[in-house]
mmCIF file of C-alpha atoms in Angstrom:
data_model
loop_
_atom_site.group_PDB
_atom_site.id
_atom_site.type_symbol
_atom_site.label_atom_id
_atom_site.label_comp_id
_atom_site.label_asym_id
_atom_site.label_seq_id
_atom_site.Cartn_x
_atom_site.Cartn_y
_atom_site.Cartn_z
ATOM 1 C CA UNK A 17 81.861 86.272 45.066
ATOM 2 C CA UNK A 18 83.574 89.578 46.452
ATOM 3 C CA UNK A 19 86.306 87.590 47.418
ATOM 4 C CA UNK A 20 87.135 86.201 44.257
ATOM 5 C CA UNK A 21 86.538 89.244 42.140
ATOM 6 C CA UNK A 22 88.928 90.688 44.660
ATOM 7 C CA UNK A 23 91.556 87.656 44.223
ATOM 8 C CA UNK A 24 91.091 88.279 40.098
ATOM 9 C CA UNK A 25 91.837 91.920 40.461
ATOM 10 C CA UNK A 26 95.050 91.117 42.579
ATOM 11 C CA UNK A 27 95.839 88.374 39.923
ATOM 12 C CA UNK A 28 95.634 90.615 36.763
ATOM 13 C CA UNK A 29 97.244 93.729 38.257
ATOM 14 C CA UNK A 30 100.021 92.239 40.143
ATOM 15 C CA UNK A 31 100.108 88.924 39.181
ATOM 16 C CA UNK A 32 99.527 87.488 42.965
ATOM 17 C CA UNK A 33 99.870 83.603 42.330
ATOM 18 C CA UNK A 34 100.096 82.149 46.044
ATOM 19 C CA UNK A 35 98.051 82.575 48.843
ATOM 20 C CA UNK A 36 100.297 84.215 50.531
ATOM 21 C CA UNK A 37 100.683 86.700 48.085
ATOM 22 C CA UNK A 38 97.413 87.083 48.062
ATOM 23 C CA UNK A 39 97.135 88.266 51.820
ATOM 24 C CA UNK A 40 100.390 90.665 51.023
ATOM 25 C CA UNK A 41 98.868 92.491 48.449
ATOM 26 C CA UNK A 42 95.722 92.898 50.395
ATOM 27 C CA UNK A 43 97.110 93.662 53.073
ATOM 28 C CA UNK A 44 99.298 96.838 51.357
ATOM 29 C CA UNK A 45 96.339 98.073 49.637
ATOM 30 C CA UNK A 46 94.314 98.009 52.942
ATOM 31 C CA UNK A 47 97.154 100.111 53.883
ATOM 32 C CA UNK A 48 97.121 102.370 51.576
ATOM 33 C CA UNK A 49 93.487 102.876 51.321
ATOM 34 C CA UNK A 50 93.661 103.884 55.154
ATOM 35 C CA UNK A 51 96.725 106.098 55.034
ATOM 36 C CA UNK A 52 95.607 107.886 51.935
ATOM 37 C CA UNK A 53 91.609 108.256 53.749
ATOM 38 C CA UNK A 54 93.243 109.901 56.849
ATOM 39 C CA UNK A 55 95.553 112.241 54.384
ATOM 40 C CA UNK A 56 92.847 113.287 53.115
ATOM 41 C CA UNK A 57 90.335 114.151 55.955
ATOM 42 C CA UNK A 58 93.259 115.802 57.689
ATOM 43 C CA UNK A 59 93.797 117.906 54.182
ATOM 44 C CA UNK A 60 90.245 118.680 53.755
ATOM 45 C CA UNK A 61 89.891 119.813 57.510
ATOM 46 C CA UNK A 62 92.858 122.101 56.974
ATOM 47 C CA UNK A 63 91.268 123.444 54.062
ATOM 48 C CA UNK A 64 87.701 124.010 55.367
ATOM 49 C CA UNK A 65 89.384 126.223 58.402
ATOM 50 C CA UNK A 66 91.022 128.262 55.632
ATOM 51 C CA UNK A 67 87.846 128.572 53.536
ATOM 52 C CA UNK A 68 86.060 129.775 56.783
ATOM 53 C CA UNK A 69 88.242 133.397 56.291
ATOM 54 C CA UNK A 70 87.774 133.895 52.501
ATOM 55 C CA UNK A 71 85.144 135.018 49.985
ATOM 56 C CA UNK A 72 83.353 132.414 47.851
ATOM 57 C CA UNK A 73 85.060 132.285 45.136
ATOM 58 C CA UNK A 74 88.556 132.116 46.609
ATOM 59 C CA UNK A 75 87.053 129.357 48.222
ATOM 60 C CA UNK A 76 86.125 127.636 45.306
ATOM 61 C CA UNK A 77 89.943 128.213 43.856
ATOM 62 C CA UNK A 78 91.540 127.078 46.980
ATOM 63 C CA UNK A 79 89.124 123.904 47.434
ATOM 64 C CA UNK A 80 90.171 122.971 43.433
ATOM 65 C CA UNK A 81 93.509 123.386 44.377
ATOM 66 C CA UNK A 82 94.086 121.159 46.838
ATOM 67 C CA UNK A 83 91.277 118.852 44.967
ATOM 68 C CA UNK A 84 94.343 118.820 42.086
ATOM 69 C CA UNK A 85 96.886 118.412 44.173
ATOM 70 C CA UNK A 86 95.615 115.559 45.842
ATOM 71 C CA UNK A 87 94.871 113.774 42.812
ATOM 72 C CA UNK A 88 97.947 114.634 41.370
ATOM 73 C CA UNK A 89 99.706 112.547 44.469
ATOM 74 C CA UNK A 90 97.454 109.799 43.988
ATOM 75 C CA UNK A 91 98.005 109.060 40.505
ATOM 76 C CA UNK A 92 102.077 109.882 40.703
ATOM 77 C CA UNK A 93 101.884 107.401 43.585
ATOM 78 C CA UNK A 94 99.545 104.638 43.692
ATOM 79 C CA UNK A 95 98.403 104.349 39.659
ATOM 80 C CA UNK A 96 101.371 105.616 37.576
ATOM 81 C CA UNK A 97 103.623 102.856 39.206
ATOM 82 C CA UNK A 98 101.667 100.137 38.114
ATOM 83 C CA UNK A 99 101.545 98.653 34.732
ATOM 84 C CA UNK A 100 98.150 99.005 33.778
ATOM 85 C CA UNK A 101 96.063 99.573 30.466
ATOM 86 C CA UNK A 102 94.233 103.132 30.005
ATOM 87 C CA UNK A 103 90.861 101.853 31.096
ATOM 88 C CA UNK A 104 92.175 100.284 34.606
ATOM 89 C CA UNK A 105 94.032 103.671 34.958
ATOM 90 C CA UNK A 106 90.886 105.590 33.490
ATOM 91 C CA UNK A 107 88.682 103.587 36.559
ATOM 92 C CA UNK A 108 91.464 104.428 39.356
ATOM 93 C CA UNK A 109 91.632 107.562 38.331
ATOM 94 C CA UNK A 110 87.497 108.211 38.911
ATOM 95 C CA UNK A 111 87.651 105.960 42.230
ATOM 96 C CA UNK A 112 90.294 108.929 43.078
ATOM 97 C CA UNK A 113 87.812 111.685 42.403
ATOM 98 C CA UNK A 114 84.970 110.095 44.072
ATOM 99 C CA UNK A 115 87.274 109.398 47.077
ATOM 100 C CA UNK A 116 88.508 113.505 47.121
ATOM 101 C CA UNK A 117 84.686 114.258 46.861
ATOM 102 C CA UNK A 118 83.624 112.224 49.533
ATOM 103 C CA UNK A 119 86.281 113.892 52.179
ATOM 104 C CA UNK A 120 85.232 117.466 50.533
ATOM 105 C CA UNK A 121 81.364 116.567 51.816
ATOM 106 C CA UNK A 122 82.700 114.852 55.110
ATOM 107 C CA UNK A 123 84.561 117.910 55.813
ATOM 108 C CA UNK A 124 81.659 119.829 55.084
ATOM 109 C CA UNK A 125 79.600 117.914 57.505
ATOM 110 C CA UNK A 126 81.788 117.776 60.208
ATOM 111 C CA UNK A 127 82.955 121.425 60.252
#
């Protein structure tokens, strides 16, 4: 059921009509999804050995920062490109925020 809720996504967005389509699309979201999870671990390390020299609520300013700019590339990269309606855009654009707040607590964890 995944799998075809996945091949229905790649359908409507990008209009994947072959199998082999199929597999390219996958494959450069898989891509992108791992790229864009190691950007930002690597950002959210570099920011928690800043944060470990400043006051709290620098800390909070500099971790919203980078929170902004990160979601800033995101959405001029990966959802602004695509043609999609305001809710689709609206959902990537949460999925986004959930990903940045998930690397601020694994950074947290792990430092």
């Amino acid at each position: 059921m995944l799998t075809s809720f996945w091949f229905l996504i790649l359908y409507t967005i990008k209009g994947a009509t072959t199998m082999k389509k199929i597999l390219i699309y996958t494959y450069e979201v898989l891509r992108s999804i791992v790229f864009l999870a190691i950007g930002l671990l690597t950002l959210n390390f570099i920011q928690q050995k800043i944060i470990r020299y400043v006051d709290n609520i620098w800390l909070m300013i500099l971790v919203l920062i980078g929170d902004l700019m990160i979601l800033s590339v995101i959405y001029n990269q990966f959802i602004s490109k695509q043609k999609l309606s305001s809710a689709v855009r609206t959902i990537m654009i949460f999925a986004a925020l959930s990903l940045i707040i998930s690397a601020n607590i694994l950074g947290g964890i792990y430092n």
